[in-house]
XYZ file of C-alpha atoms in Angstrom:
479
model
C 34.555 -12.576 -15.919
C 36.096 -13.659 -12.619
C 35.179 -12.349 -9.204
C 36.869 -12.754 -5.850
C 36.205 -16.017 -4.080
C 35.705 -14.331 -0.721
C 32.643 -12.152 -1.264
C 32.885 -10.851 2.298
C 36.319 -9.345 1.590
C 36.283 -8.350 -2.087
C 39.346 -6.120 -1.755
C 41.640 -8.588 -0.009
C 45.266 -8.160 -1.048
C 45.634 -11.922 -1.541
C 44.057 -12.825 -4.867
C 42.727 -16.358 -4.893
C 41.493 -18.334 -7.848
C 38.788 -16.500 -9.755
C 35.450 -18.212 -10.235
C 32.625 -17.649 -12.665
C 29.445 -16.279 -11.102
C 26.284 -17.760 -12.595
C 23.039 -15.931 -13.255
C 20.460 -16.880 -10.616
C 17.739 -16.639 -13.268
C 19.072 -18.741 -16.157
C 22.414 -20.126 -14.922
C 24.568 -18.483 -17.628
C 27.791 -16.557 -17.015
C 27.607 -13.009 -15.702
C 29.928 -10.034 -15.628
C 30.261 -6.949 -13.455
C 29.188 -3.716 -15.163
C 30.905 -0.856 -13.328
C 28.876 1.810 -15.152
C 25.543 0.318 -14.107
C 26.954 -0.862 -10.808
C 25.243 -4.222 -11.313
C 25.919 -7.867 -12.089
C 24.684 -8.466 -15.668
C 23.857 -11.781 -17.360
C 25.307 -12.265 -20.842
C 22.472 -14.575 -21.914
C 19.140 -13.305 -20.545
C 20.200 -9.700 -19.882
C 19.168 -9.834 -16.221
C 20.745 -7.140 -14.025
C 21.167 -7.643 -10.288
C 22.417 -5.358 -7.531
C 25.835 -6.439 -6.304
C 24.727 -6.238 -2.680
C 21.795 -8.595 -3.221
C 23.137 -10.871 -5.971
C 24.664 -13.429 -3.620
C 21.549 -13.388 -1.454
C 19.362 -14.267 -4.434
C 20.865 -17.765 -4.505
C 18.982 -18.489 -1.294
C 15.736 -18.525 -3.298
C 14.466 -21.651 -4.971
C 13.790 -21.175 -8.673
C 10.104 -21.866 -9.226
C 8.982 -21.020 -12.739
C 5.355 -19.983 -13.128
C 5.467 -21.115 -16.757
C 6.847 -24.571 -16.036
C 4.759 -27.193 -17.814
C 3.024 -29.817 -15.732
C 0.313 -32.425 -15.993
C -3.155 -30.988 -16.656
C -5.061 -30.493 -13.426
C -8.537 -31.465 -14.614
C -10.410 -30.254 -11.543
C -8.986 -26.752 -11.804
C -9.699 -24.030 -14.347
C -7.774 -20.897 -15.156
C -9.354 -17.554 -16.033
C -7.591 -14.533 -17.440
C -9.060 -11.040 -17.400
C -8.812 -9.437 -20.827
C -8.846 -5.974 -19.252
C -6.038 -6.140 -16.671
C -4.400 -9.462 -17.601
C -4.639 -10.984 -14.116
C -4.664 -14.808 -14.080
C -6.901 -16.619 -11.579
C -7.344 -20.282 -10.689
C -10.451 -21.957 -9.269
C -12.209 -25.310 -9.119
C -14.760 -26.236 -11.743
C -18.157 -24.891 -10.755
C -16.777 -21.645 -9.312
C -16.946 -19.470 -12.401
C -16.202 -15.762 -11.851
C -18.533 -13.554 -13.891
C -16.229 -10.536 -13.551
C -12.655 -9.729 -12.591
C -12.482 -8.848 -8.880
C -9.355 -6.771 -9.440
C -10.578 -4.331 -12.093
C -14.281 -5.101 -12.557
C -13.779 -6.238 -16.158
C -16.424 -8.639 -17.463
C -14.457 -10.289 -20.266
C -12.962 -13.425 -18.714
C -11.078 -15.932 -20.872
C -11.366 -19.526 -19.605
C -8.766 -22.175 -20.342
C -7.663 -25.515 -18.985
C -4.956 -25.271 -16.356
C -1.720 -26.816 -17.633
C 0.902 -24.610 -16.013
C 2.238 -25.389 -12.582
C -0.020 -24.397 -9.711
C 0.914 -26.123 -6.495
C 1.314 -23.927 -3.405
C 3.060 -25.386 -0.376
C 0.449 -24.345 2.187
C -2.683 -22.251 2.684
C -4.673 -20.596 5.487
C -8.429 -21.320 5.373
C -10.983 -18.505 5.485
C -12.098 -17.899 9.066
C -14.627 -15.106 8.511
C -17.599 -15.300 6.177
C -18.404 -13.013 3.285
C -21.210 -11.406 5.311
C -18.727 -10.687 8.110
C -16.357 -9.107 5.588
C -19.124 -6.843 4.256
C -19.937 -5.821 7.832
C -16.254 -4.985 8.439
C -16.221 -2.833 5.302
C -19.313 -0.965 6.480
C -17.703 -0.380 9.879
C -14.534 0.809 8.152
C -16.502 3.233 5.962
C -18.590 4.526 8.880
C -15.431 5.832 10.532
C -14.592 8.004 7.524
C -16.013 11.343 6.403
C -17.833 12.138 3.156
C -18.277 8.508 2.058
C -20.164 8.239 -1.268
C -23.684 6.855 -0.837
C -23.139 4.403 -3.675
C -20.465 2.603 -1.638
C -23.049 1.331 0.849
C -25.468 0.053 -1.798
C -26.206 -3.618 -2.377
C -24.961 -3.299 -5.968
C -21.487 -2.292 -4.753
C -21.133 -4.640 -1.781
C -22.349 -7.604 -3.843
C -19.003 -7.442 -5.675
C -17.038 -8.403 -2.552
C -15.244 -11.641 -3.448
C -13.190 -14.146 -1.472
C -9.717 -14.505 -2.969
C -6.654 -16.534 -2.082
C -3.671 -14.275 -2.671
C -0.272 -15.807 -3.553
C 2.388 -14.948 -0.999
C 6.012 -15.808 -0.550
C 6.866 -16.268 3.123
C 10.516 -15.450 3.684
C 12.467 -16.985 6.576
C 15.932 -15.602 7.368
C 18.874 -16.314 9.652
C 20.263 -13.045 11.005
C 23.337 -11.992 12.927
C 23.127 -8.780 14.967
C 26.435 -7.069 15.765
C 26.388 -3.424 16.793
C 28.180 -0.866 18.928
C 25.892 1.823 20.292
C 25.224 4.318 23.013
C 22.230 3.463 25.194
C 20.523 4.421 28.455
C 19.744 1.746 31.041
C 16.102 1.644 32.124
C 16.356 -0.671 35.137
C 18.774 -1.962 37.751
C 21.325 -0.110 39.848
C 22.540 1.999 36.931
C 19.072 2.957 35.668
C 19.143 6.318 33.898
C 22.872 6.155 33.149
C 24.269 6.087 29.642
C 26.690 3.411 28.439
C 28.535 2.294 25.346
C 27.355 -1.238 24.588
C 28.517 -3.998 22.256
C 25.700 -6.334 21.221
C 25.875 -9.678 19.397
C 22.978 -12.020 18.784
C 21.794 -14.637 16.295
C 18.072 -14.609 15.622
C 15.582 -15.803 13.029
C 12.838 -13.950 11.190
C 10.012 -16.279 10.212
C 7.175 -15.804 7.753
C 7.733 -12.272 6.413
C 5.023 -12.073 3.720
C 5.473 -10.656 0.224
C 2.583 -10.500 -2.229
C 3.437 -12.529 -5.332
C 0.611 -11.197 -7.511
C 0.342 -7.933 -9.403
C -3.453 -7.734 -9.239
C -3.478 -6.158 -5.765
C -1.478 -3.194 -4.514
C 1.419 -4.347 -2.304
C 0.921 -1.511 0.169
C -2.735 -2.464 0.637
C -1.762 -6.068 1.337
C 0.840 -4.997 3.897
C -1.799 -2.866 5.623
C -3.974 -5.892 6.504
C -1.100 -7.922 7.968
C -0.309 -9.910 10.000
C -1.661 -13.414 9.455
C -1.482 -16.131 12.102
C 0.693 -18.796 10.492
C -0.246 -21.394 13.091
C -3.326 -21.995 10.889
C -1.239 -22.971 7.847
C -2.251 -26.305 6.331
C -0.825 -28.401 3.477
C -2.353 -27.249 0.206
C -5.484 -29.041 -0.996
C -7.467 -28.232 -4.156
C -10.663 -28.407 -2.095
C -9.773 -25.064 -0.492
C -10.687 -23.350 -3.784
C -14.311 -24.476 -3.665
C -16.336 -21.255 -3.673
C -13.216 -19.075 -3.941
C -10.668 -18.086 -6.548
C -6.892 -17.902 -6.269
C -4.701 -15.364 -7.992
C -1.772 -16.975 -9.792
C 1.627 -15.661 -8.756
C 3.428 -13.660 -11.411
C 6.296 -12.400 -9.258
C 8.898 -14.718 -7.776
C 11.201 -13.851 -4.841
C 13.966 -13.230 -7.345
C 11.808 -10.505 -8.926
C 11.171 -8.932 -5.516
C 14.731 -8.969 -4.176
C 14.793 -5.178 -3.862
C 11.551 -5.095 -1.835
C 12.703 -7.965 0.358
C 16.065 -6.384 1.124
C 14.427 -3.030 1.871
C 12.105 -4.582 4.441
C 14.877 -6.680 5.985
C 16.959 -3.515 6.293
C 14.075 -1.840 8.131
C 13.851 -4.800 10.506
C 17.606 -4.831 11.101
C 17.305 -1.224 12.307
C 14.391 -2.153 14.588
C 16.027 -5.286 16.012
C 18.391 -3.577 18.532
C 15.544 -1.709 20.240
C 13.419 -4.859 20.328
C 16.129 -7.240 21.560
C 17.883 -4.931 24.029
C 14.922 -4.593 26.372
C 16.974 -3.178 29.285
C 18.000 -0.093 27.293
C 16.387 2.870 25.569
C 17.523 5.749 23.318
C 19.845 3.396 21.432
C 22.188 5.371 19.167
C 23.936 2.962 16.776
C 27.554 3.928 16.046
C 28.706 0.784 14.243
C 26.551 -1.859 12.583
C 28.002 -5.116 11.258
C 24.704 -6.984 11.156
C 24.087 -9.458 8.348
C 21.488 -11.762 6.819
C 23.083 -15.167 6.389
C 20.404 -17.313 4.772
C 16.977 -16.989 3.200
C 14.297 -19.589 2.680
C 10.929 -19.303 0.979
C 7.466 -20.867 1.128
C 4.744 -20.419 -1.484
C 1.406 -20.067 0.323
C -2.138 -18.845 -0.311
C -3.547 -16.357 2.195
C -7.289 -15.542 2.438
C -8.660 -12.104 1.689
C -11.949 -10.488 0.700
C -11.504 -7.875 -1.998
C -13.646 -5.100 -3.447
C -12.858 -2.931 -6.468
C -15.042 0.192 -6.354
C -15.235 2.746 -9.175
C -16.240 6.311 -8.350
C -16.258 9.132 -10.901
C -13.988 7.231 -13.275
C -11.367 6.268 -10.675
C -10.957 2.767 -9.176
C -10.523 2.312 -5.430
C -9.507 -0.926 -3.716
C -10.572 -2.363 -0.363
C -9.305 -5.479 1.373
C -10.402 -7.483 4.410
C -8.084 -10.045 5.987
C -9.957 -13.340 5.568
C -8.516 -14.669 8.816
C -8.488 -11.716 11.243
C -11.054 -9.344 9.684
C -8.642 -6.397 9.472
C -10.016 -3.947 6.865
C -8.184 -1.263 4.891
C -8.666 0.758 1.729
C -8.580 4.185 0.124
C -12.049 5.742 0.268
C -12.956 8.512 -2.224
C -14.554 11.741 -1.045
C -18.178 12.279 -2.045
C -18.776 15.447 -4.061
C -22.358 15.560 -2.766
C -21.121 15.586 0.830
C -18.699 18.368 -0.008
C -21.543 20.394 -1.531
C -23.609 19.955 1.632
C -20.682 21.114 3.748
C -20.159 24.137 1.505
C -23.851 25.105 1.545
C -23.758 27.080 4.849
C -20.762 29.036 3.582
C -22.527 29.825 0.313
C -25.642 30.932 2.188
C -23.588 33.218 4.426
C -21.997 34.811 1.365
C -25.134 35.089 -0.776
C -27.775 35.996 1.825
C -26.463 39.535 2.554
C -26.368 40.286 -1.169
C -29.932 38.994 -1.643
C -31.209 41.082 1.278
C -29.435 44.159 -0.060
C -30.936 43.713 -3.529
C -34.405 43.145 -2.032
C -34.083 46.304 0.041
C -32.985 48.331 -3.003
C -35.860 46.950 -5.091
C -38.343 47.858 -2.382
C -36.979 51.357 -1.817
C -36.344 52.241 -5.449
C -39.278 50.525 -7.137
C -42.266 49.706 -4.927
C -41.901 52.894 -2.904
C -41.772 54.879 -6.149
C -44.888 53.056 -7.454
C -46.878 54.301 -4.489
C -45.698 57.867 -4.986
C -45.533 58.352 -8.787
C -47.173 55.309 -10.412
C -45.973 52.149 -12.183
C -44.701 53.636 -15.460
C -42.770 56.421 -13.788
C -41.295 53.881 -11.346
C -40.091 51.697 -14.218
C -38.591 54.715 -15.937
C -36.879 55.960 -12.786
C -35.579 52.507 -11.655
C -34.848 50.945 -15.052
C -31.091 51.040 -14.474
C -31.347 49.087 -11.206
C -33.753 46.539 -12.740
C -31.298 45.877 -15.581
C -28.451 45.595 -13.050
C -30.459 43.035 -11.043
C -31.151 40.933 -14.177
C -27.435 40.980 -15.095
C -26.510 39.871 -11.560
C -28.933 36.940 -11.788
C -27.494 35.925 -15.165
C -23.935 36.080 -13.835
C -24.941 34.179 -10.708
C -26.246 31.195 -12.636
C -23.890 31.586 -15.560
C -21.588 28.877 -14.312
C -24.450 26.403 -14.772
C -24.475 27.277 -18.495
C -28.274 27.072 -18.567
C -28.348 23.269 -18.254
C -30.271 21.023 -15.881
C -28.793 19.479 -12.747
C -28.319 16.077 -14.370
C -26.591 17.570 -17.413
C -24.440 19.742 -15.186
C -23.324 16.809 -13.025
C -22.551 14.785 -16.157
C -20.479 17.668 -17.493
C -18.546 17.882 -14.211
C -17.812 14.146 -14.287
C -16.591 14.338 -17.880
C -14.331 17.253 -16.999
C -12.895 15.337 -14.053
C -12.249 12.292 -16.226
C -10.471 14.489 -18.772
C -8.349 16.075 -16.043
C -7.531 12.661 -14.552
C -6.522 11.383 -17.987
C -4.254 14.342 -18.629
C -2.630 13.877 -15.222
C -1.905 10.249 -15.985
C -0.519 11.101 -19.427
C 1.661 14.018 -18.386
C 2.140 16.296 -15.413
C 3.562 19.139 -17.478
C 0.314 21.011 -18.160
C -0.891 21.193 -14.556
C 2.166 20.976 -12.280
C 0.359 22.346 -9.221
C -2.322 19.657 -9.362
C 0.333 17.014 -10.034
C 2.397 18.087 -7.026
C -0.678 17.939 -4.809
C -1.616 14.486 -6.076
C 1.905 13.186 -5.535
C 2.041 14.700 -2.055
C -1.338 13.201 -1.113
C -0.263 9.823 -2.465
C 2.978 9.961 -0.465
C 1.086 10.827 2.728
C -1.427 8.028 2.137
C 1.340 5.518 1.466
C 3.242 6.601 4.571
C 0.044 6.298 6.616
C -0.515 2.735 5.459
C 3.153 1.745 5.661
C 3.155 2.843 9.306
C 0.792 -0.073 9.909
C 3.253 -2.693 8.630
C 3.999 -5.022 11.569
C 7.304 -4.400 13.309
C 10.206 -6.790 13.651
C 8.769 -8.275 16.842
C 5.959 -9.890 14.842
C 8.364 -12.104 12.905
C 11.237 -12.765 15.341
C 11.291 -16.435 16.209
C 11.455 -17.085 19.949
C 12.271 -20.783 19.671
C 15.810 -20.580 21.049
C 14.967 -18.248 23.957
C 18.576 -17.047 24.097
C 19.121 -13.468 25.247
C 21.471 -11.152 23.307
C 25.072 -10.982 24.498
C 25.534 -7.389 25.709
C 28.751 -5.878 27.052
C 28.725 -2.469 28.758
C 32.096 -1.026 27.837
C 32.335 2.474 29.275
C 30.208 5.099 30.983
C 29.559 7.963 28.555
C 27.107 10.075 30.546
C 25.519 10.261 33.994
C 22.105 11.187 35.197
C 21.353 14.891 35.434
C 20.619 14.576 39.152
C 24.076 13.050 39.791
C 25.769 15.828 37.825
C 23.987 18.509 39.849
C 24.927 16.906 43.176
C 28.586 16.705 42.097
C 28.522 20.377 41.133
C 27.348 21.316 44.616
């Protein structure tokens, strides 16, 4: 299937010689599927977005399964529970999986390729990381007591996480309305044309599936000035997660983040203007380059009431982040005053009725006559007590708590299997998850973190026409 030579002008009226477009994954011929709206490989079945297909050729093809010489000083472990592959030096034998807590670890000799380009050494100790986690937890409400125990914090493990650092060459070309913030025309609004070439350097993308991508983005950024050429000695006392996602597999994520940065770039680069309203955007990413690096992190997988929660500490800067569960015991303590306020009036009322109707009658008529006269109220009181404790189903506290946990596990399992039976709970869970993700994504570093300032060249800005004046000028003209 032939495509236009000029990919920038696919609908040019002058048809040039058609060329075959190769699959970036296996090199076989591809064709354009108009129904799917994708470029499809005839051999491996890979499907690629048309907008990102050409960009994918910027990535080097590095196959995680490529055979290499056995690296005798390194060992590979695979968790039988979650399937995560980890690499470490001999003598550093993990007794459990740090990603899921599983204790069945399969050891094998490392024969597949494992050779990162660079790594950043750990700068904070494990004790420092535990202290950061405690400080992080102390700022939250209703933290389970078990989180602060030695048994939980002893599972904090130092891990080198595989990252792909993406470097890009970018061309900014926009037409926008903007307000000047300094100079003689400060406060006035102009139409501006902006052109600028800039580089983005070291945008990190997590190459492993063992750790949530959003959690990793929340503990950015890393200081890449500490990058060193990879050496197997860096794994002594630590483990490294093996990458199982290549840049080609993450093209959608990469393009999405680059698109976010392209929208942020005008406000960052045009420092003399504010309230920039983009009317035309011809910006483009021209080239991409990649580096395979290991970045340090301390990780804790914490299970509470059948649900796993993850916490991460940047092994270089100490930035901590995670999703802390809410303690049911703390909630009960908070609800206790409310329960007392609701129950106490009823208890006082019943006590008053018992005194008036029973003990007062005993003094006047005797015990047997009092029982006969107040039997109805005594029976009513017994029924109220039974109904009041009925929700405990006549079991002890330990049995009751166990029953509650089992019920919660069953509910959680049904939610994961299908949302059809409890749509209200599902909607709430999805909404809470969206809010939590948005909260963490807000912490992703902005474009200014990755813009390279090596060239020091200012954007070329042309003020074309005055579109609005300051309010004060308009009022003076009206007078």
